[in-house]
Structure formats: structure tokens, C-alpha cells
Short mmCIF file of C-alpha atoms in Angstrom, two decimals:
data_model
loop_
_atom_site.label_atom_id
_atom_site.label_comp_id
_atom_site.label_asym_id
_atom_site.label_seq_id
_atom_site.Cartn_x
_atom_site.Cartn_y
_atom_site.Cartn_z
CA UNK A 275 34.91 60.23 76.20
CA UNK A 276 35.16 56.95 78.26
CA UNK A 277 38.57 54.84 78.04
CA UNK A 278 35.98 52.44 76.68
CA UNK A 279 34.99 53.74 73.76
CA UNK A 280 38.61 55.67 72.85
CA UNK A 281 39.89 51.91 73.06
CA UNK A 282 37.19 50.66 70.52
CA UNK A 283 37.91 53.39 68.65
CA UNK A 284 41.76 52.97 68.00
CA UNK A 285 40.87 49.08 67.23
CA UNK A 286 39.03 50.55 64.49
CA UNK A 287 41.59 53.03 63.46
CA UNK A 288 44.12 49.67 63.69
CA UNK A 289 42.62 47.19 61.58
CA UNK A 290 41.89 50.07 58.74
CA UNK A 291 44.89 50.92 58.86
CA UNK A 292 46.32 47.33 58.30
CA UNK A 293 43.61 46.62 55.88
CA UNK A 294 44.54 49.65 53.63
CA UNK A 295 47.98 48.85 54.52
CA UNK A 296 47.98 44.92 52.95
CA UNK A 297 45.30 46.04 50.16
CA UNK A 298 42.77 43.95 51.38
CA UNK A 299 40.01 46.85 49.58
CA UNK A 300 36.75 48.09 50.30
CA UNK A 301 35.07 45.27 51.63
CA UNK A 302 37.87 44.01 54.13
CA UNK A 303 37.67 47.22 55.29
CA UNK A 304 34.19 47.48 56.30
CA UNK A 305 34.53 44.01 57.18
CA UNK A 306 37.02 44.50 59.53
CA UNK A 307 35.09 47.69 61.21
CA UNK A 308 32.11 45.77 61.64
CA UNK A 309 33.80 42.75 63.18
CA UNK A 310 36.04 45.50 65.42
CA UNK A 311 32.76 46.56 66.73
CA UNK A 312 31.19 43.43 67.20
CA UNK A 313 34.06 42.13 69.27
CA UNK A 314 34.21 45.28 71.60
CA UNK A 315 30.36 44.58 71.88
CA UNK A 316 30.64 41.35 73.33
CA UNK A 317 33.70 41.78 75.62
CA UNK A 318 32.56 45.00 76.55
CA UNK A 319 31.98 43.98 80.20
CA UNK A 320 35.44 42.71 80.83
CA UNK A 321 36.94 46.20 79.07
CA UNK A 322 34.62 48.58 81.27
CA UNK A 323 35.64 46.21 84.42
CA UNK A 324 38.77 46.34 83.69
CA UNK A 325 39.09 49.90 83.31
CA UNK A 326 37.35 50.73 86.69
CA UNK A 327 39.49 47.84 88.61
CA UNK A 328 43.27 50.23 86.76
CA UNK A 329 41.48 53.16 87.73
CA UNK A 330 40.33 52.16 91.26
CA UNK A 331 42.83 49.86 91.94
CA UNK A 332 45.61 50.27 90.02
CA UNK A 333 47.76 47.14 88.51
CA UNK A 334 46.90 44.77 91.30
CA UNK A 335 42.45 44.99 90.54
CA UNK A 336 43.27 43.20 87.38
CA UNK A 337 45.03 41.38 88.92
CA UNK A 338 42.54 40.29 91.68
CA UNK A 339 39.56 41.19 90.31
CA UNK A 340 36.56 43.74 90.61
CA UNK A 341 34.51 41.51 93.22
CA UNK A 342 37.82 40.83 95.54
CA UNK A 343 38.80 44.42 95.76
CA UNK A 344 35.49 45.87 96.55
CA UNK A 345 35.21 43.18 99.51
CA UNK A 346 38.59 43.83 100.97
CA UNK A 347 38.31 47.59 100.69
CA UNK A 348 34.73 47.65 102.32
CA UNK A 349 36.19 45.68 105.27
CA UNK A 350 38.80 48.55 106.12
CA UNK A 351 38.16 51.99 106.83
CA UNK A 352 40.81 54.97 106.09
CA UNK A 353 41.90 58.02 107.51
CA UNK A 354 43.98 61.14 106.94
CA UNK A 355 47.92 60.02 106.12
CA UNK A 356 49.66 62.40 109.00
CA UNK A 357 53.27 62.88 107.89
CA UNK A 358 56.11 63.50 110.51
CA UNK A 359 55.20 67.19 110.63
CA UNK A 360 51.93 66.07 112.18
CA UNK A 361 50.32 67.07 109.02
CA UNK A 362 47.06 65.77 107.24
CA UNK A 363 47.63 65.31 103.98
CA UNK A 364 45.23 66.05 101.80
CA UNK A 365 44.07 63.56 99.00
CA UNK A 366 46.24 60.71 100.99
CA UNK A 367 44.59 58.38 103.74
CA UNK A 368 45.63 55.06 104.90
CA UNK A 369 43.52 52.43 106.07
CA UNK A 370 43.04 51.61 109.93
CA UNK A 371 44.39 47.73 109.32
CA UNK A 372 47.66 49.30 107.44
CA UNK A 373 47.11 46.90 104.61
CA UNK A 374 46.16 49.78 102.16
CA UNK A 375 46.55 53.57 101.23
CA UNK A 376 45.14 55.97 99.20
CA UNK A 377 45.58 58.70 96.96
CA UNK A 378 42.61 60.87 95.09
CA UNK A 379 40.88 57.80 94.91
CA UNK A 380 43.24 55.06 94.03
CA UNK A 381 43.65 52.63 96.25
CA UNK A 382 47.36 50.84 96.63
CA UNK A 383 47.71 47.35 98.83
CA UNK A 384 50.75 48.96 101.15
CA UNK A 385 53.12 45.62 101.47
CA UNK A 386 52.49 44.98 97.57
CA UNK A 387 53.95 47.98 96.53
CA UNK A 388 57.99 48.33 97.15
CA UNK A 389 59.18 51.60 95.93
CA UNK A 390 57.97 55.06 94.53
CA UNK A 391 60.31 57.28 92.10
CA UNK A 392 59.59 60.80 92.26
CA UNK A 393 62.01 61.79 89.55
CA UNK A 394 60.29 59.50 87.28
CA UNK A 395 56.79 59.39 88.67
CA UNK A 396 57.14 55.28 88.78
CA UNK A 397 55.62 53.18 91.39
CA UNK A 398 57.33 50.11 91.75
CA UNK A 399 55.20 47.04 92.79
CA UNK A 400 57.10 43.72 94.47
CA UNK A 401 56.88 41.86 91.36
CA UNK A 402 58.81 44.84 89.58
CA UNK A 403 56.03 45.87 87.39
CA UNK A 404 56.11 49.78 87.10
CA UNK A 405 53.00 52.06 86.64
CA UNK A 406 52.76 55.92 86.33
CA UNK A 407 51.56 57.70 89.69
CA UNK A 408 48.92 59.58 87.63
CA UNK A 409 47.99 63.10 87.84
CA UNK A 410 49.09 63.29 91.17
CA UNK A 411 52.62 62.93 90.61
CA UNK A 412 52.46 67.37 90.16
CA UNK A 413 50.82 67.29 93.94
CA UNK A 414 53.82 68.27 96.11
CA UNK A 415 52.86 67.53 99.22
CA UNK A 416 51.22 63.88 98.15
CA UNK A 417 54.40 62.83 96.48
CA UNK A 418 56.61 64.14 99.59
CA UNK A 419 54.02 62.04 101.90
CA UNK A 420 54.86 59.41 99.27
CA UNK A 421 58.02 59.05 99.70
CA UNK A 422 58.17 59.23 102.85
CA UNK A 423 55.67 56.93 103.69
CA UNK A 424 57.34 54.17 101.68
CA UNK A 425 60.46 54.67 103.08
CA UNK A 426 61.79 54.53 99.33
CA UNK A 427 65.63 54.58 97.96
CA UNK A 428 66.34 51.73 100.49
CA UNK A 429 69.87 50.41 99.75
CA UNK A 430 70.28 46.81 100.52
CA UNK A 431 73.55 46.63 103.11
CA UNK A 432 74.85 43.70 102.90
CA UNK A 433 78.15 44.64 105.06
CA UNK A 434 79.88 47.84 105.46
CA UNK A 435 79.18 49.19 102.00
CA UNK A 436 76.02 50.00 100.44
CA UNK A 437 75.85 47.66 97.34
CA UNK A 438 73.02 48.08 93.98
CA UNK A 439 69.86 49.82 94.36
CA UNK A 440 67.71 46.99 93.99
CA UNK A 441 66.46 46.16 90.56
CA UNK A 442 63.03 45.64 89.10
CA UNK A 443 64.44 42.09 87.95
CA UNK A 444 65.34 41.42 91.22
CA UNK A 445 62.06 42.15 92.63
CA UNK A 446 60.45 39.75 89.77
CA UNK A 447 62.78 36.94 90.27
CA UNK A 448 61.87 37.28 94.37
CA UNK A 449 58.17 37.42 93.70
CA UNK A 450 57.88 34.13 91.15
CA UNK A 451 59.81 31.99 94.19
CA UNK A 452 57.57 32.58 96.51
CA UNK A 453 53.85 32.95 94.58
CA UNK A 454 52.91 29.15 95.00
CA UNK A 455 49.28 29.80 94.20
CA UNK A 456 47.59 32.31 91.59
CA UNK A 457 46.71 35.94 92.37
CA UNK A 458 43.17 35.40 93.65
CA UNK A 459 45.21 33.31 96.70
CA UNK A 460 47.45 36.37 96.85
CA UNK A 461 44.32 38.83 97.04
CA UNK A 462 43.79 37.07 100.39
CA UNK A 463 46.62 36.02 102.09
CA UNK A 464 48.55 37.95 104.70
CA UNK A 465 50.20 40.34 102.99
CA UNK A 466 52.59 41.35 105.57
CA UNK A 467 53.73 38.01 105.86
CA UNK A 468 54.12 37.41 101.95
CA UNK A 469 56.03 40.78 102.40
CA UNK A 470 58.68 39.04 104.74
CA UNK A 471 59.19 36.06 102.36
CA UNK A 472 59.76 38.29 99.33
CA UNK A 473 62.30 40.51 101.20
CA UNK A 474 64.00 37.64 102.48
CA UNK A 475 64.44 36.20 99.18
CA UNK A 476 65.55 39.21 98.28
CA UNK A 477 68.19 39.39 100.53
CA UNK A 478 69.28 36.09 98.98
CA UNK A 479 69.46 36.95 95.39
CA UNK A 480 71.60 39.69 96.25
CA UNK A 481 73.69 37.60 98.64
CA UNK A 482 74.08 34.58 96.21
CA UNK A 483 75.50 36.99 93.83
CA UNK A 484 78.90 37.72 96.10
CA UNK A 485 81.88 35.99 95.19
CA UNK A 486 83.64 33.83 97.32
CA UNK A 487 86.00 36.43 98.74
CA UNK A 488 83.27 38.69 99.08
CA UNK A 489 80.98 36.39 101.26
CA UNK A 490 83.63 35.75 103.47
CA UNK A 491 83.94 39.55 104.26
CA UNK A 492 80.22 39.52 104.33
CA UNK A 493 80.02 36.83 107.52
CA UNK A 494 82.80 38.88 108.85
CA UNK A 495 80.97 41.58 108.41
CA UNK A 496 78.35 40.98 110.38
CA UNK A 497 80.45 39.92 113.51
CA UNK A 498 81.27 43.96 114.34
CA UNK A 499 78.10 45.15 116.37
CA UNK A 500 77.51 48.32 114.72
CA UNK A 501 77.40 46.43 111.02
CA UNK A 502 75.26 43.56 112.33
CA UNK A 503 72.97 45.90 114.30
CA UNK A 504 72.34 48.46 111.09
CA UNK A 505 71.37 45.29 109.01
CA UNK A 506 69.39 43.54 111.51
CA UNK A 507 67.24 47.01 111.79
CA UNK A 508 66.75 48.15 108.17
CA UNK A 509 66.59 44.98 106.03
CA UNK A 510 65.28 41.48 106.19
CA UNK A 511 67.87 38.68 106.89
CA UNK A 512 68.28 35.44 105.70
CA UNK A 513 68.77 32.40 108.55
CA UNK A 514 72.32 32.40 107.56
CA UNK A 515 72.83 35.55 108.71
CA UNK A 516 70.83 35.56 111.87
CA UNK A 517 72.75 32.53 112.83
CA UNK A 518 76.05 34.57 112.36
CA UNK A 519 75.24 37.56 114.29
CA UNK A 520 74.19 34.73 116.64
CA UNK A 521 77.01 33.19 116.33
CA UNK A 522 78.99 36.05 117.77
CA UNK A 523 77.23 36.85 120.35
CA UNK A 524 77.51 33.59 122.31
CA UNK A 525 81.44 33.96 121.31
CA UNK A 526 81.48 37.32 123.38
CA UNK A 527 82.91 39.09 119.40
CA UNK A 528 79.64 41.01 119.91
CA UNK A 529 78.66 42.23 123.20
CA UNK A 530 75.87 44.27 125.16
CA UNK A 531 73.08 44.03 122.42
CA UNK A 532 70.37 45.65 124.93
CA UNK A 533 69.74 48.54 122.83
CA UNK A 534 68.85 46.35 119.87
CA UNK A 535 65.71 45.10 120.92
CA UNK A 536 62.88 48.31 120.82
CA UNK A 537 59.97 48.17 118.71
CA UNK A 538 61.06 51.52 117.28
CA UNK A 539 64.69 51.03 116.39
CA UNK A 540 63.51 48.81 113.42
CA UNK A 541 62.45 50.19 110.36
CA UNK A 542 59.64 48.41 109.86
CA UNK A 543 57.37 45.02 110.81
CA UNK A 544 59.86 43.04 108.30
CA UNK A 545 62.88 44.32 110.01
CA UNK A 546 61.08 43.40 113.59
CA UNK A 547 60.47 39.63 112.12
CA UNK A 548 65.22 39.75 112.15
CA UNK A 549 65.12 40.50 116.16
CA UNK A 550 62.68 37.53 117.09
CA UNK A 551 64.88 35.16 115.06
CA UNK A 552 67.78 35.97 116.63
CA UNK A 553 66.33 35.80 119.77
CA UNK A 554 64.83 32.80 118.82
CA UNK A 555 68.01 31.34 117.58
CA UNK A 556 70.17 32.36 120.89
CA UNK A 557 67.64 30.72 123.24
CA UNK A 558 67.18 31.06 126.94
CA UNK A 559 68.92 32.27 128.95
CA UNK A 560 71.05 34.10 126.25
CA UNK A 561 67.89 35.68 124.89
CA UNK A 562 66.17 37.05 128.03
CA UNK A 563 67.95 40.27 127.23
CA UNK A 564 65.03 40.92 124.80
CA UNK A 565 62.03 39.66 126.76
CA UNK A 566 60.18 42.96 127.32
CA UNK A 567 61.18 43.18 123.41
CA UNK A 568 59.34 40.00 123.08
CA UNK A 569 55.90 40.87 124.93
CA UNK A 570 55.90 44.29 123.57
CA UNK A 571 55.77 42.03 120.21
CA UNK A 572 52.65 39.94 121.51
CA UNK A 573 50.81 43.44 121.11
CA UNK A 574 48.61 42.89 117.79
CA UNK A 575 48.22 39.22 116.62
CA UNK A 576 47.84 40.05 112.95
CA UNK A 577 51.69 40.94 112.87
CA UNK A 578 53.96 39.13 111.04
CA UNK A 579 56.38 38.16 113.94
CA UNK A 580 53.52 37.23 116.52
CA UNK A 581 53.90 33.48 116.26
CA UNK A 582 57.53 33.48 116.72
CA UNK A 583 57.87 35.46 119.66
CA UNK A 584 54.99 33.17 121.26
CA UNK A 585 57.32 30.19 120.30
CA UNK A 586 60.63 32.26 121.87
CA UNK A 587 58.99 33.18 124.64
CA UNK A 588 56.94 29.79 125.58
CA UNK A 589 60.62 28.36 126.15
CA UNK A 590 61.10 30.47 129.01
CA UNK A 591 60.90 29.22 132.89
CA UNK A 592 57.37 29.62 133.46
CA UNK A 593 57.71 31.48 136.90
CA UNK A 594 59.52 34.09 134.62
CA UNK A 595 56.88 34.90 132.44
CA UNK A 596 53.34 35.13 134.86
CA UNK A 597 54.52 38.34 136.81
CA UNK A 598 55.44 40.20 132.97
CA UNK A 599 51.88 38.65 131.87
CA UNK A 600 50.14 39.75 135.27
CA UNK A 601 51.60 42.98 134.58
CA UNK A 602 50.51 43.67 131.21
CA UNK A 603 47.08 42.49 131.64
CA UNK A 604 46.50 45.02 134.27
CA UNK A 605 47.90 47.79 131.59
CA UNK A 606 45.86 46.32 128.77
CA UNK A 607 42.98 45.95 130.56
CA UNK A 608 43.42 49.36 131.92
CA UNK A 609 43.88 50.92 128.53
CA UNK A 610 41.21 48.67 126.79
CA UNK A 611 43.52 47.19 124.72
CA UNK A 612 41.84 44.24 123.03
CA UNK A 613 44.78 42.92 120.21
CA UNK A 614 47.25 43.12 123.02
CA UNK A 615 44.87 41.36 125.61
CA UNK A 616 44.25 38.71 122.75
CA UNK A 617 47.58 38.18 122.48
CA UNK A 618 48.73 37.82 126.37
CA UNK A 619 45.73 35.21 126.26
CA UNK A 620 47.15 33.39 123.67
CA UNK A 621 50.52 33.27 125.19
CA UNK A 622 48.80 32.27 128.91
CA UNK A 623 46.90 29.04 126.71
CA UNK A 624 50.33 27.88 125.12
CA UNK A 625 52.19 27.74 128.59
CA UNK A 626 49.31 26.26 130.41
CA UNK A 627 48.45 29.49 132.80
CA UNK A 628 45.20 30.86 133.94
CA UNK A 629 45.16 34.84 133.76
CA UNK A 630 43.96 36.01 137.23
CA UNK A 631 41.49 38.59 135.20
CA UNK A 632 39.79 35.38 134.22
CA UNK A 633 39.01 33.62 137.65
CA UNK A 634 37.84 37.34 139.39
CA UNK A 635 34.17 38.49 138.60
CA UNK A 636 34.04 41.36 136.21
CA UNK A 637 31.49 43.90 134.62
CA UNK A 638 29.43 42.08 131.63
CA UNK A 639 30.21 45.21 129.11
CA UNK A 640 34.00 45.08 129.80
CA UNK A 641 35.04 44.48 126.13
CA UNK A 642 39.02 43.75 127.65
CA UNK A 643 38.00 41.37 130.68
CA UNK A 644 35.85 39.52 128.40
CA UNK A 645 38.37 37.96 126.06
CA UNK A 646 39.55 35.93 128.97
CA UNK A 647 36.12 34.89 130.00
CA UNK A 648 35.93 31.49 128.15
CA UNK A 649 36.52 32.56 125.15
CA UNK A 650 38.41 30.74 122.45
CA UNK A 651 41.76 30.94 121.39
CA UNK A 652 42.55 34.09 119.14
CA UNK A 653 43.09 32.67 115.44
CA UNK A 654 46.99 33.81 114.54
CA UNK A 655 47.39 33.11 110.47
CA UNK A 656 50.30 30.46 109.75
CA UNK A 657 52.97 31.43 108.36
CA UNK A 658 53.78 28.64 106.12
CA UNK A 659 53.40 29.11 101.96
CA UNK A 660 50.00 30.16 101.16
#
């Protein structure tokens, strides 16, 4: 039996009930069947489409709608989640763009969902709404994949001691700050990038909720090198923080921060956004300690920290920067890497060089060469309030 018709069905149970209930007799009660039908007949379009949006999409395609989610999931393709065995797991795939997964059919939107409980079967989305994982949840290996592919029971460090688990109403209160428009604008915005915001205002809930004393050890805190380099690698800071650990560093209190700056030392693209600012905050010639950390960041323009390592590096001495760009466009080219081409291109435009690639003759059908043929600039997403 559909959900469809089990839903009519207990509306009709419902209001009999209450009739019989409030001895409204006979006719009420055929009254009130009739007009329980009658009702499900006319909104039975928005009950059916809302069932297939839970069902396909759970909790967020009611939220953005049948017609959005079949457009954003048609322009993505998905293959095999591979967990750190080097196992496919079956029934779980992620999509090539990263911005979705999915599990026997369900499809989740990766940077709008913040935690997964396998105790209690719960996915938690970022605006602390909780759903059941569905018949799944008895699937071993897709909950182990899961978990691990969330990265979940993430403690939020603020020093030297690992405070609350973060709560759903913390993950509510972050979510109505930063949602300026309505969900439709969310269904389309850069969802890595709304990710960032929300975890940064996370970090300041949790922050403003210190006492006095307890912020002060909290900036100390983050002055020893091994405290400030856990938190800038496994949680998004605020500016205040960033311009502490700064802070230190141009004071000598924290010294040799080489092996900070490596793609893979950060947790995740969130985490990567807390190395640019503080590069961005030291400023040259402080900062040149991370410059390879900088390009290597130039290496897909749809990433959240892609404008702001353009704007860190565009500071630096021009003669500096052409031999690393030379350099790379020779590997990218090589390679046939088009989002890191894209992005060396971009970076070339804002300092006012000409990639040598561009000025030699090249084959017609050579898909890397031919971004800097011409072409327009690459279009890298604000990152302003949607």
C-alpha cells in the first residue's frame, strides 16, 4: 500500500475517531469521511510529491522541491564510495562534484548533512533536524562507510581540552544566522561555502559561551604550536582566532610552522579555508612559508578557499610567482589538468602576466592549452551572503 493512501487512511481513522469521540453522531461522521477524502483528493499531488521528494531525497527535497532536486542530481554523476580499505561499497556512491552521496537510492547533499549516529541510527542535518537512516541503518558495511565518510563524533577543541559534543541547538541557532534567503536560494548556492559560514558560526556560539577566565586561557591557548596547529587543522576558526595564532607567530611564541601548510594535514576543505587566512593575515614576506601551500590551493576553482589564496598570493613580488606558475602549467598541461590550469589562468589575469603556453602555437584538440588561448576568465562564485 502506497504512503499515500495509508496517510488518507489514518485521516479517516482521525476524524472518526474525534467525531465519535465529541458525539457529533451519524451524520458528522460520514460527513467528516467524505470531506477527509475530498481533501486528500485535491492535495493529492503535493502528498504523492512530497512523499517521493522524503523518499528520494530525504528532509532537504521538501525542502527544495521535486523540480530542483531532479535538476541538480541530473547534473552530477556518482560512483562507488571506496573506503580506506580501498573497498567499494556496495549500495553507497558519491557524486563526481562531492556535493552529494548516496545510499540504496537516497540521495544526501554532503556539506548539508553534519553528523551520523550509529547507535541511534540519526542523521544529523546542519540545521539540527534529525531523520532515521532507514533500512539501511542494519547494513554493516554502509553504516561503517558512514561514519567514516562523515568524519562524525567531531569534538569542537577550543584549547587543550575537548569541550561539548556539539548540540542539535547549536547547529539550529548556526544555521538561522547565516540563511539570509529561503531554501530554494539554499538549493543553489555553494554549498561548501555555506558549509564554512555555518562552522564558523559555530565556532562562535561555542566560544561566546566561555567565561571570562576561560577565554583568556583560550587566546593563551592557542599561542603553544601544537594547540594552535590541532585547531587550525580539524575545526573552522573564527578571525579572532586566526589573528591570535597570527599574532604569535610574528612574536617568535610560535615558531617553524612549515609543516602546517599541506593539503592533507587538514581535515577537510573547511579546515583548509583556517590556513589561507592565516596566511592571509601574516602577509608577505611572513607568509611565503606557505606558498607552494597556496598554489597547490589554486587546484580546483569551485573550492571554498580559491578566492582567498588568489588574493594572498596576488600580494606577492611578481618575479616570485611566474617561475611557480611556469612550473605548474607545464605539470598541468602535462597531466591534462583543466580546474588546475583554470585556476593558474586566473591567477596569471589578476597579476597582469601572460602564460608562455598562451603566446606558443599549440594542437587545436589540446583541451589544457586551450584555456589559455583567449579564453575568458574562469567564473569563481563570491563568497559573500547568498
Amino acid at each position: 500500500m502506497s504512503k499515500f493512501l495509508v496517510g488518507s487512511l489514518l485521516f479517516i481513522v482521525i476524524v472518526t475517531f474525534l467525531a465519535l469521540a465529541n458525539n457529533s453522531g451519524k451524520d458528522a461522521v460520514s460527513f467528516l469521511a467524505i470531506g477527509g477524502f475530498a481533501a486528500f483528493k485535491r492535495y493529492k499531488d503535493r502528498f504523492t510529491n512530497f512523499f517521493k521528494n522524503v523518499e528520494t531525497v530525504p528532509y532537504w527535497g521538501n525542502k527544495f522541491g521535486r523540480d530542483i532536486c531532479i535538476r541538480l542530481l541530473s547534473e552530477d554523476k556518482f560512483k562507488p564510495y571506496v573506503n580506506k580499505k580501498g573497498q567499494k561499497v556496495r549500495g553507497f556512491s558519491v557524486s563526481e562534484s562531492g556535493r552529494w552521496f548516496c545510499i540504496n537510492g537516497q540521495y544526501y547533499p554532503t556539506y548539508l548533512v553534519f553528523d551520523y549516529n550509529r547507535s541511534s541510527s540519526e542523521i544529523t542535518m546542519i540545521d539540527g533536524t534529525q531523520i532515521d537512516s532507514g533500512d539501511w541503518k542494519y547494513d554493516y558495511q554502509i553504516t561503517q562507510a558512514l561514519n567514516e565518510y562523515l568524519n562524525t563524533d567531531r569534538n569542537l577543541r577550543l584549547d587543550n581540552t575537548s569541550h561539548d559534543m556539539i548540540t542539535t541547538g547549536d547547529c539550529s541557532r548556526a544555521f538561522k544566522r547565516i540563511l539570509q534567503g529561503n531554501y530554494e536560494d539554499l538549493a543553489t548556492s555553494d554549498w561548501d561555502e555555506f558549509r564554512y559560514r555555518w562552522e564558523k558560526e559555530l565556532s562562535e556560539i561555542k566560544v561566546a559561551n566561555l567565561n571570562r577566565m576561560n577565554t583568556r586561557d583560550h587566546a593563551k591557548a592557542l599561542r603553544d604550536k601544537s594547540i594552535a596547529g590541532e585547531a587550525l587543522h580539524t575545526r573552522v576558526l573564527m578571525d579572532e582566532e586566526i589573528n591570535v595564532i597570527a599574532h604569535a607567530i610574528r612574536n617568535d611564541e610560535i615558531k617553524d610552522i612549515s609543516d602546517w601548510f599541506k593539503l592533507n594535514a587538514f581535515k577537510d576543505d573547511m579546515c583548509v579555508c583556517n590556513g589561507v587566512s592565516l596566511l592571509k593575515d601574516l602577509g608577505y614576506p611572513t607568509n611565503k612559508v606557505g606558498t607552494l601551500f597556496l598554489f597547490d590551493c589554486l587546484r580546483d576553482i569551485q573550492k571554498p578557499y580559491f578566492e582567498d589564496a588568489v588574493i594572498t598570493l596576488e600580494k606577492f613580488p611578481i618575479d616570485e610567482l611566474v617561475p611557480i606558475i611556469e612550473s605548474h602549467v607545464e605539470t598541468a598541461h602535462a597531466t591534462g589538468d583543466v580546474l588546475w590550469g583554470a585556476g593558474l589562468l586566473y591567477l596569471s589575469k589578476r597579476i597582469g602576466y601572460t602564460i608562455s603556453l598562451a603566446q606558443g602555437s599549440v594542437a587545436l584538440d589540446d583541451p589544457i592549452a586551450a584555456i589559455f588561448r583567449d579564453k575568458p576568465e574562469p567564473m569563481v562564485q563570491a563568497q559573500g551572503k547568498f
